[in-house]
mmCIF file of C-alpha atoms in Angstrom:
data_model
loop_
_atom_site.group_PDB
_atom_site.id
_atom_site.type_symbol
_atom_site.label_atom_id
_atom_site.label_comp_id
_atom_site.label_asym_id
_atom_site.label_seq_id
_atom_site.Cartn_x
_atom_site.Cartn_y
_atom_site.Cartn_z
ATOM 1 C CA MET A 1 26.275 -34.689 10.152
ATOM 2 C CA ARG A 2 24.271 -37.297 8.266
ATOM 3 C CA ALA A 3 26.191 -40.035 10.021
ATOM 4 C CA ALA A 4 25.545 -38.516 13.440
ATOM 5 C CA MET A 5 21.814 -38.358 12.682
ATOM 6 C CA ALA A 6 21.738 -41.940 11.407
ATOM 7 C CA GLU A 7 23.528 -43.246 14.511
ATOM 8 C CA ASN A 8 21.669 -40.973 16.948
ATOM 9 C CA LYS A 9 24.914 -39.372 18.101
ATOM 10 C CA GLU A 10 25.559 -35.854 19.332
ATOM 11 C CA ARG A 11 25.674 -33.364 16.487
ATOM 12 C CA ILE A 12 28.628 -30.976 16.370
ATOM 13 C CA PHE A 13 28.254 -28.205 13.801
ATOM 14 C CA LYS A 14 31.524 -26.896 12.397
ATOM 15 C CA ALA A 15 30.859 -23.249 11.589
ATOM 16 C CA HIS A 16 32.212 -23.198 8.050
ATOM 17 C CA TRP A 17 29.731 -20.415 7.273
ATOM 18 C CA THR A 18 31.989 -18.018 9.214
ATOM 19 C CA ASP A 19 34.904 -18.656 6.871
ATOM 20 C CA ASP A 20 35.834 -15.908 4.445
ATOM 21 C CA GLU A 21 35.392 -18.318 1.555
ATOM 22 C CA VAL A 22 31.679 -18.498 2.426
ATOM 23 C CA ARG A 23 30.964 -14.994 3.695
ATOM 24 C CA ASP A 24 32.849 -13.073 0.966
ATOM 25 C CA PRO A 25 30.576 -14.198 -1.918
ATOM 26 C CA LEU A 26 27.540 -13.274 0.190
ATOM 27 C CA LEU A 27 28.964 -9.891 1.149
ATOM 28 C CA ALA A 28 29.777 -9.250 -2.527
ATOM 29 C CA LEU A 29 26.068 -9.138 -3.320
ATOM 30 C CA ILE A 30 25.100 -5.930 -1.475
ATOM 31 C CA GLY A 31 28.113 -5.181 0.710
ATOM 32 C CA GLN A 32 28.506 -5.341 4.492
ATOM 33 C CA LYS A 33 24.817 -4.690 5.117
ATOM 34 C CA CYS A 34 22.153 -6.633 6.998
ATOM 35 C CA TRP A 35 19.770 -8.296 4.570
ATOM 36 C CA TYR A 36 16.862 -7.911 7.019
ATOM 37 C CA CYS A 37 17.039 -4.370 8.435
ATOM 38 C CA GLU A 38 19.494 -2.874 5.884
ATOM 39 C CA THR A 39 21.838 -1.346 8.453
ATOM 40 C CA ILE A 40 25.525 -1.202 7.652
ATOM 41 C CA ILE A 41 27.364 -3.605 9.937
ATOM 42 C CA GLN A 42 30.213 -1.626 11.503
ATOM 43 C CA ARG A 43 32.604 -2.494 14.334
ATOM 44 C CA ALA A 44 30.920 -5.877 14.810
ATOM 45 C CA ASP A 45 31.156 -9.343 13.393
ATOM 46 C CA VAL A 46 29.080 -10.107 10.349
ATOM 47 C CA ASN A 47 26.552 -12.781 11.336
ATOM 48 C CA VAL A 48 25.523 -15.477 8.867
ATOM 49 C CA ASP A 49 21.964 -16.442 9.737
ATOM 50 C CA HIS A 50 20.449 -19.782 8.764
ATOM 51 C CA PHE A 51 17.040 -18.748 7.396
ATOM 52 C CA ARG A 52 15.785 -22.169 8.366
ATOM 53 C CA PRO A 53 17.461 -22.725 11.738
ATOM 54 C CA LYS A 54 19.953 -25.570 11.783
ATOM 55 C CA SER A 55 19.734 -27.078 15.276
ATOM 56 C CA GLU A 56 16.239 -26.454 16.644
ATOM 57 C CA VAL A 57 12.989 -24.702 15.851
ATOM 58 C CA LEU A 58 11.533 -22.559 18.615
ATOM 59 C CA ASP A 59 7.997 -23.537 19.728
ATOM 60 C CA GLU A 60 8.238 -26.799 17.756
ATOM 61 C CA PRO A 61 8.956 -29.421 20.472
ATOM 62 C CA GLY A 62 11.134 -32.296 19.373
ATOM 63 C CA HIS A 63 12.205 -30.667 16.125
ATOM 64 C CA LEU A 64 15.974 -31.047 15.600
ATOM 65 C CA GLY A 65 16.197 -28.170 13.179
ATOM 66 C CA TYR A 66 16.862 -28.142 9.454
ATOM 67 C CA TRP A 67 20.234 -29.831 10.001
ATOM 68 C CA TRP A 68 20.400 -30.952 6.383
ATOM 69 C CA LEU A 69 20.526 -27.271 5.314
ATOM 70 C CA ALA A 70 23.316 -26.316 7.745
ATOM 71 C CA TYR A 71 25.884 -26.200 4.935
ATOM 72 C CA GLU A 72 23.666 -25.064 2.047
ATOM 73 C CA ILE A 73 24.668 -21.590 1.037
ATOM 74 C CA GLU A 74 21.118 -20.980 -0.268
ATOM 75 C CA ASN A 75 20.031 -21.070 3.409
ATOM 76 C CA TYR A 76 22.429 -18.313 4.474
ATOM 77 C CA ARG A 77 21.510 -14.660 5.035
ATOM 78 C CA ILE A 78 23.928 -11.877 6.042
ATOM 79 C CA THR A 79 22.560 -10.283 9.196
ATOM 80 C CA CYS A 80 23.452 -7.896 11.997
ATOM 81 C CA LYS A 81 23.514 -9.011 15.628
ATOM 82 C CA HIS A 82 20.179 -7.376 16.419
ATOM 83 C CA CYS A 83 18.224 -9.243 13.745
ATOM 84 C CA ASN A 84 20.021 -12.537 14.409
ATOM 85 C CA SER A 85 19.968 -12.632 18.214
ATOM 86 C CA GLY A 86 18.218 -9.541 19.587
ATOM 87 C CA GLY A 87 19.349 -6.388 21.347
ATOM 88 C CA ALA A 88 17.264 -3.634 19.715
ATOM 89 C CA ARG A 89 15.524 -1.460 22.324
ATOM 90 C CA PHE A 90 12.662 1.090 22.415
ATOM 91 C CA ASP A 91 12.630 3.571 25.311
ATOM 92 C CA GLY A 92 14.983 1.297 27.189
ATOM 93 C CA VAL A 93 12.795 -1.759 26.675
ATOM 94 C CA PRO A 94 13.935 -4.707 24.531
ATOM 95 C CA GLU A 95 12.074 -4.836 21.214
ATOM 96 C CA GLY A 96 11.492 -8.539 20.811
ATOM 97 C CA ARG A 97 13.691 -11.624 20.765
ATOM 98 C CA ALA A 98 14.773 -11.282 17.123
ATOM 99 C CA LYS A 99 14.900 -14.239 14.790
ATOM 100 C CA GLY A 100 17.274 -16.695 16.423
ATOM 101 C CA SER A 101 15.841 -20.209 16.026
ATOM 102 C CA ARG A 102 12.339 -18.948 15.293
ATOM 103 C CA PHE A 103 10.879 -20.102 12.001
ATOM 104 C CA PRO A 104 7.050 -19.813 12.120
ATOM 105 C CA LEU A 105 5.034 -21.092 9.162
ATOM 106 C CA LEU A 106 2.183 -19.317 7.441
ATOM 107 C CA ALA A 107 0.892 -22.506 5.841
ATOM 108 C CA GLY A 108 1.977 -25.975 4.809
ATOM 109 C CA PRO A 109 3.305 -28.892 6.871
ATOM 110 C CA ARG A 110 6.472 -28.499 8.918
ATOM 111 C CA ALA A 111 9.415 -30.290 7.323
ATOM 112 C CA TRP A 112 11.065 -32.851 9.578
ATOM 113 C CA GLN A 113 13.283 -34.426 6.977
ATOM 114 C CA PRO A 114 15.177 -33.409 3.835
ATOM 115 C CA GLY A 115 13.124 -32.355 0.827
ATOM 116 C CA ASN A 116 9.857 -31.623 2.631
ATOM 117 C CA GLU A 117 10.782 -27.991 3.242
ATOM 118 C CA ARG A 118 9.534 -27.266 -0.295
ATOM 119 C CA LEU A 119 5.959 -27.654 1.000
ATOM 120 C CA GLU A 120 6.395 -24.980 3.683
ATOM 121 C CA GLN A 121 5.156 -21.419 3.376
ATOM 122 C CA PRO A 122 7.317 -19.338 5.763
ATOM 123 C CA LEU A 123 5.705 -16.543 7.763
ATOM 124 C CA LEU A 124 8.830 -14.373 7.831
ATOM 125 C CA LEU A 125 9.589 -12.376 4.696
ATOM 126 C CA ASP A 126 12.731 -13.693 3.026
ATOM 127 C CA PRO A 127 15.066 -11.062 1.565
ATOM 128 C CA ALA A 128 16.361 -13.710 -0.858
ATOM 129 C CA GLN A 129 12.925 -14.792 -2.109
ATOM 130 C CA GLN A 130 11.603 -13.053 -5.165
ATOM 131 C CA GLY A 131 8.480 -11.031 -4.326
ATOM 132 C CA ASP A 132 8.907 -11.036 -0.558
ATOM 133 C CA PRO A 133 10.765 -7.649 -0.324
ATOM 134 C CA ASP A 134 7.926 -6.056 -2.327
ATOM 135 C CA LEU A 135 5.541 -6.738 0.569
ATOM 136 C CA LEU A 136 7.432 -4.302 2.783
ATOM 137 C CA GLY A 137 6.868 -0.565 2.444
ATOM 138 C CA PHE A 138 7.627 2.595 4.411
ATOM 139 C CA ASP A 139 5.599 5.606 5.473
ATOM 140 C CA SER A 140 6.982 9.143 5.355
ATOM 141 C CA TYR A 141 7.955 8.962 9.051
ATOM 142 C CA GLY A 142 10.418 6.155 8.349
ATOM 143 C CA TYR A 143 8.334 3.321 9.780
ATOM 144 C CA ALA A 144 8.282 0.000 7.991
ATOM 145 C CA ARG A 145 4.763 -1.126 7.025
ATOM 146 C CA ARG A 146 3.150 -3.505 4.639
ATOM 147 C CA SER A 147 3.042 -2.242 1.072
ATOM 148 C CA ASN A 148 -0.216 -1.904 -0.846
ATOM 149 C CA ALA A 149 0.034 -5.470 -2.104
ATOM 150 C CA PRO A 150 -3.138 -7.506 -1.443
ATOM 151 C CA TYR A 151 -3.110 -10.241 1.147
ATOM 152 C CA SER A 152 -2.450 -13.743 -0.119
ATOM 153 C CA PRO A 153 -5.031 -16.502 0.385
ATOM 154 C CA ALA A 154 -2.719 -18.074 2.990
ATOM 155 C CA GLU A 155 -2.576 -14.806 4.945
ATOM 156 C CA ALA A 156 -6.345 -14.507 4.792
ATOM 157 C CA GLN A 157 -6.744 -18.109 5.928
ATOM 158 C CA SER A 158 -4.448 -17.654 8.933
ATOM 159 C CA GLY A 159 -5.492 -14.073 9.716
ATOM 160 C CA VAL A 160 -1.921 -12.756 9.956
ATOM 161 C CA CYS A 161 0.118 -10.331 7.879
ATOM 162 C CA ARG A 162 3.585 -11.513 6.908
ATOM 163 C CA ALA A 163 4.968 -7.978 6.794
ATOM 164 C CA ASP A 164 3.630 -7.020 10.214
ATOM 165 C CA GLU A 165 4.958 -10.226 11.774
ATOM 166 C CA THR A 166 8.385 -9.745 10.171
ATOM 167 C CA ILE A 167 8.488 -6.144 11.473
ATOM 168 C CA ARG A 168 7.536 -7.369 14.935
ATOM 169 C CA ILE A 169 9.936 -10.298 15.191
ATOM 170 C CA LEU A 170 12.952 -8.455 13.720
ATOM 171 C CA ALA A 171 12.168 -5.110 15.414
ATOM 172 C CA LEU A 172 12.410 -3.338 12.090
ATOM 173 C CA ASN A 173 10.883 -0.200 13.648
ATOM 174 C CA ALA A 174 13.371 0.066 16.477
ATOM 175 C CA THR A 175 13.785 3.698 17.553
ATOM 176 C CA GLN A 176 17.234 4.453 16.185
ATOM 177 C CA ILE A 177 16.759 2.818 12.825
ATOM 178 C CA THR A 178 13.391 4.525 12.327
ATOM 179 C CA GLU A 179 14.831 7.934 13.073
ATOM 180 C CA GLN A 180 17.659 7.394 10.602
ATOM 181 C CA ARG A 181 15.247 6.155 7.926
ATOM 182 C CA ARG A 182 13.089 9.245 8.436
ATOM 183 C CA GLU A 183 16.079 11.571 8.044
ATOM 184 C CA LEU A 184 17.120 9.723 4.866
ATOM 185 C CA MET A 185 13.618 9.880 3.367
ATOM 186 C CA THR A 186 13.393 13.600 4.157
ATOM 187 C CA GLU A 187 16.728 14.181 2.491
ATOM 188 C CA ILE A 188 15.618 12.254 -0.605
ATOM 189 C CA ALA A 189 12.451 14.366 -0.797
ATOM 190 C CA GLU A 190 14.525 17.574 -0.644
ATOM 191 C CA LEU A 191 17.031 16.330 -3.205
ATOM 192 C CA ALA A 192 14.277 15.279 -5.564
ATOM 193 C CA GLN A 193 13.160 18.870 -5.843
ATOM 194 C CA ILE A 194 16.488 19.830 -7.431
ATOM 195 C CA SER A 195 17.354 16.517 -9.070
ATOM 196 C CA SER A 196 18.020 18.163 -12.446
ATOM 197 C CA LEU A 197 21.497 19.091 -11.205
ATOM 198 C CA PRO A 198 23.996 16.312 -12.153
ATOM 199 C CA THR A 199 25.727 16.388 -8.744
ATOM 200 C CA VAL A 200 22.377 16.034 -6.953
ATOM 201 C CA GLN A 201 21.299 13.169 -9.180
ATOM 202 C CA ALA A 202 24.565 11.377 -8.368
ATOM 203 C CA ARG A 203 23.852 11.797 -4.642
ATOM 204 C CA ILE A 204 20.382 10.306 -5.064
ATOM 205 C CA GLU A 205 21.720 7.356 -7.024
ATOM 206 C CA ARG A 206 24.206 6.622 -4.282
ATOM 207 C CA LYS A 207 21.504 6.620 -1.609
ATOM 208 C CA VAL A 208 19.137 4.312 -3.516
ATOM 209 C CA HIS A 209 21.900 1.900 -4.559
ATOM 210 C CA PRO A 210 21.400 -1.602 -3.057
ATOM 211 C CA THR A 211 24.657 -1.362 -1.103
ATOM 212 C CA ALA A 212 23.548 1.847 0.697
ATOM 213 C CA PRO A 213 21.962 1.696 4.169
ATOM 214 C CA TRP A 214 18.138 1.627 4.104
ATOM 215 C CA SER A 215 18.115 1.860 0.305
ATOM 216 C CA SER A 216 14.601 0.406 0.198
ATOM 217 C CA ALA A 217 13.259 3.338 2.214
ATOM 218 C CA ALA A 218 15.221 5.771 0.043
ATOM 219 C CA THR A 219 13.796 4.166 -3.076
ATOM 220 C CA ALA A 220 10.266 4.401 -1.649
ATOM 221 C CA ALA A 221 10.771 8.109 -0.873
ATOM 222 C CA LEU A 222 12.058 8.770 -4.379
ATOM 223 C CA ALA A 223 9.132 6.907 -5.957
ATOM 224 C CA LEU A 224 6.709 8.932 -3.871
ATOM 225 C CA GLN A 225 8.272 12.222 -4.994
ATOM 226 C CA ARG A 226 8.115 11.162 -8.627
ATOM 227 C CA ALA A 227 4.480 10.038 -8.269
ATOM 228 C CA CYS A 228 3.538 13.408 -6.752
ATOM 229 C CA ALA A 229 5.183 15.169 -9.672
ATOM 230 C CA LEU A 230 3.065 13.309 -12.263
ATOM 231 C CA PRO A 231 -0.002 15.049 -13.731
ATOM 232 C CA THR A 232 -3.314 13.594 -12.543
ATOM 233 C CA ASP A 233 -6.384 12.733 -14.559
ATOM 234 C CA PRO A 234 -9.384 14.348 -12.849
ATOM 235 C CA ALA A 235 -11.812 12.154 -14.738
ATOM 236 C CA ALA A 236 -10.330 9.029 -13.162
ATOM 237 C CA GLN A 237 -10.567 10.273 -9.580
ATOM 238 C CA PRO A 238 -14.334 9.744 -8.920
ATOM 239 C CA GLU A 239 -14.165 6.147 -10.144
ATOM 240 C CA THR A 240 -11.127 5.445 -7.949
ATOM 241 C CA ALA A 241 -12.795 6.973 -4.892
ATOM 242 C CA LEU A 242 -15.996 5.032 -5.515
ATOM 243 C CA SER A 243 -14.261 1.689 -5.929
ATOM 244 C CA ALA A 244 -12.301 2.234 -2.745
ATOM 245 C CA THR A 245 -15.496 2.513 -0.707
ATOM 246 C CA THR A 246 -17.710 -0.070 -2.366
ATOM 247 C CA VAL A 247 -15.413 -3.072 -2.983
ATOM 248 C CA PHE A 248 -15.335 -5.459 -0.034
ATOM 249 C CA ASP A 249 -12.067 -7.347 0.095
ATOM 250 C CA ARG A 250 -12.779 -10.605 1.897
ATOM 251 C CA HIS A 251 -9.086 -11.483 2.158
ATOM 252 C CA ARG A 252 -8.396 -8.150 3.829
ATOM 253 C CA SER A 253 -11.336 -8.499 6.216
ATOM 254 C CA ASN A 254 -9.716 -11.649 7.644
ATOM 255 C CA VAL A 255 -6.459 -9.829 8.410
ATOM 256 C CA ASP A 256 -7.074 -6.154 9.210
ATOM 257 C CA LEU A 257 -9.877 -3.778 10.209
ATOM 258 C CA ARG A 258 -10.098 -1.428 7.226
ATOM 259 C CA ASN A 259 -13.259 -2.982 5.808
ATOM 260 C CA LEU A 260 -15.047 -2.458 9.137
ATOM 261 C CA LEU A 261 -14.337 1.210 9.787
ATOM 262 C CA GLU A 262 -17.535 2.368 8.083
ATOM 263 C CA HIS A 263 -19.525 0.602 10.837
ATOM 264 C CA LEU A 264 -17.956 2.736 13.553
ATOM 265 C CA ASP A 265 -18.867 6.222 14.717
ATOM 266 C CA PRO A 266 -16.649 8.652 12.733
ATOM 267 C CA ALA A 267 -16.269 11.018 15.695
ATOM 268 C CA GLU A 268 -15.239 8.212 18.022
ATOM 269 C CA LEU A 269 -12.864 6.828 15.402
ATOM 270 C CA ALA A 270 -11.240 10.237 14.896
ATOM 271 C CA ALA A 271 -10.568 10.462 18.634
ATOM 272 C CA GLY A 272 -9.342 6.856 18.822
ATOM 273 C CA ILE A 273 -11.473 3.976 20.044
ATOM 274 C CA PRO A 274 -10.087 2.040 23.042
ATOM 275 C CA LEU A 275 -9.556 -1.698 22.697
ATOM 276 C CA THR A 276 -9.285 -3.663 25.921
ATOM 277 C CA ILE A 277 -8.631 -7.128 27.266
ATOM 278 C CA HIS A 278 -8.165 -8.575 30.746
ATOM 279 C CA TYR A 279 -5.063 -10.721 30.538
ATOM 280 C CA LYS A 280 -3.278 -11.136 33.900
ATOM 281 C CA LYS A 281 -3.242 -7.353 33.854
ATOM 282 C CA ASP A 282 -5.327 -4.877 31.897
ATOM 283 C CA VAL A 283 -4.004 -4.466 28.349
ATOM 284 C CA ARG A 284 -5.149 -1.486 26.394
ATOM 285 C CA ALA A 285 -4.756 -0.273 22.850
ATOM 286 C CA VAL A 286 -6.312 2.360 20.599
ATOM 287 C CA LEU A 287 -7.941 1.779 17.218
ATOM 288 C CA GLN A 288 -7.007 4.724 14.981
ATOM 289 C CA ARG A 289 -8.949 6.294 12.148
ATOM 290 C CA ASP A 290 -6.848 4.501 9.496
ATOM 291 C CA GLY A 291 -7.639 1.088 11.009
ATOM 292 C CA ARG A 292 -4.243 0.633 12.614
ATOM 293 C CA ILE A 293 -3.870 -0.241 16.302
ATOM 294 C CA ASN A 294 -1.585 1.639 18.652
ATOM 295 C CA VAL A 295 -0.205 -0.429 21.514
ATOM 296 C CA LEU A 296 2.844 0.273 23.702
ATOM 297 C CA GLY A 297 3.865 3.266 21.614
ATOM 298 C CA ARG A 298 3.808 1.482 18.248
ATOM 299 C CA THR A 299 1.110 1.166 15.568
ATOM 300 C CA TRP A 300 0.280 -2.114 13.862
ATOM 301 C CA GLY A 301 -1.775 -2.816 10.769
ATOM 302 C CA THR A 302 -3.384 -5.987 12.096
ATOM 303 C CA PRO A 303 -5.069 -7.031 15.361
ATOM 304 C CA THR A 304 -3.009 -10.204 15.668
ATOM 305 C CA SER A 305 0.412 -8.532 15.511
ATOM 306 C CA ALA A 306 -0.802 -5.851 17.933
ATOM 307 C CA ALA A 307 -1.949 -8.545 20.372
ATOM 308 C CA ARG A 308 1.317 -10.463 20.100
ATOM 309 C CA VAL A 309 3.246 -7.298 20.879
ATOM 310 C CA ALA A 310 0.974 -6.534 23.828
ATOM 311 C CA ILE A 311 1.599 -9.851 25.651
ATOM 312 C CA GLY A 312 4.905 -10.951 24.095
ATOM 313 C CA SER A 313 3.529 -14.167 22.609
ATOM 314 C CA ASP A 314 3.826 -15.641 19.149
ATOM 315 C CA ASP A 315 0.603 -17.626 19.584
ATOM 316 C CA VAL A 316 -2.455 -15.440 19.983
ATOM 317 C CA ASP A 317 -5.336 -14.491 17.662
ATOM 318 C CA GLY A 318 -5.882 -10.747 17.869
ATOM 319 C CA TRP A 319 -9.478 -10.980 16.656
ATOM 320 C CA ASP A 320 -10.446 -12.991 19.700
ATOM 321 C CA PHE A 321 -8.002 -11.137 21.973
ATOM 322 C CA TRP A 322 -9.167 -7.517 21.587
ATOM 323 C CA ARG A 323 -12.584 -6.288 22.748
ATOM 324 C CA LEU A 324 -14.403 -3.287 21.317
ATOM 325 C CA THR A 325 -17.227 -1.342 22.962
ATOM 326 C CA THR A 326 -19.691 0.401 20.616
ATOM 327 C CA ALA A 327 -23.130 1.781 21.571
ATOM 328 C CA GLY A 328 -22.573 0.408 25.062
ATOM 329 C CA VAL A 329 -22.061 -3.143 23.832
ATOM 330 C CA GLU A 330 -18.718 -4.915 24.419
ATOM 331 C CA GLN A 331 -17.720 -7.570 21.942
ATOM 332 C CA SER A 332 -14.641 -9.182 20.508
ATOM 333 C CA LEU A 333 -13.297 -7.970 17.206
ATOM 334 C CA ALA A 334 -14.150 -11.428 15.824
ATOM 335 C CA ASP A 335 -17.829 -10.948 16.775
ATOM 336 C CA PHE A 336 -17.829 -7.413 15.409
ATOM 337 C CA ARG A 337 -16.379 -8.678 12.121
ATOM 338 C CA ALA A 338 -18.890 -11.538 11.855
ATOM 339 C CA LYS A 339 -21.784 -9.130 12.394
ATOM 340 C CA HIS A 340 -20.694 -6.825 9.550
ATOM 341 C CA THR A 341 -19.253 -9.301 7.036
ATOM 342 C CA PRO A 342 -21.510 -9.611 3.972
#
């Protein structure tokens, strides 16, 4: 490969990553399970994804891919067909193009030659990168969402949420997978009520084991049940409630709308405030009381991810895209934010 690059010849990748000698050590880590969506891969080939794509980078004209990482096992991720090349659907409509050769950056210069990739900050969450999986959480309905971790300076600078963008690109809230996660989390909640029985405890341990399907959602459900069972300190509650309403998180205000909800009419917010834009055709969404945006049957934590879902583009700023009408005045979310940012 290095010789072909040096002599400007056609590159022919020999897919050694499909050999058992390569795949078996990867599968030994958490079993035959997709590292991205956590589904068990059944009756289908196990895909080995190059986290940094080997032959091209989508939306990066002229980039020949991270060819120097084509045979580095550290660049391999076990994945299902849906996460690697698409196919997930919602109400009969395709749910995104999946990862493929996409490798957007959150920050840092794009690497065009060996070694420079260390300066990149990937936008997609990496299941093999310490700390990245902790940014992904789940609600009680089985939907993947960002955890309660604060936004990083790079996310605040770019105005995007890594978790939301990963969920969008990999279709982690595809209908079938969400329903199965919800059933699993409900089962965990029921089992947790009788977990003192040894047989029940064994069942719970099997479902939260890393080799089990959707074990992260199961672990989140179990943690929630244990947290609810803990005694609370009434004296600490007023201080917690006060700090939640008085602290202005500037990083968060660059990424989502939660800091701005107090400037909206509570009654209108409870009913859902329409967000609009004229883009080839009218695009509409609804701002919900929790600050999330519902568009095309899905809710998103950030304006930018909601906008990218609405028009199917990876390159749009949701703060400039969406328009909000309050007290008869229409304005972009960016203008609304600027008006109310201390």
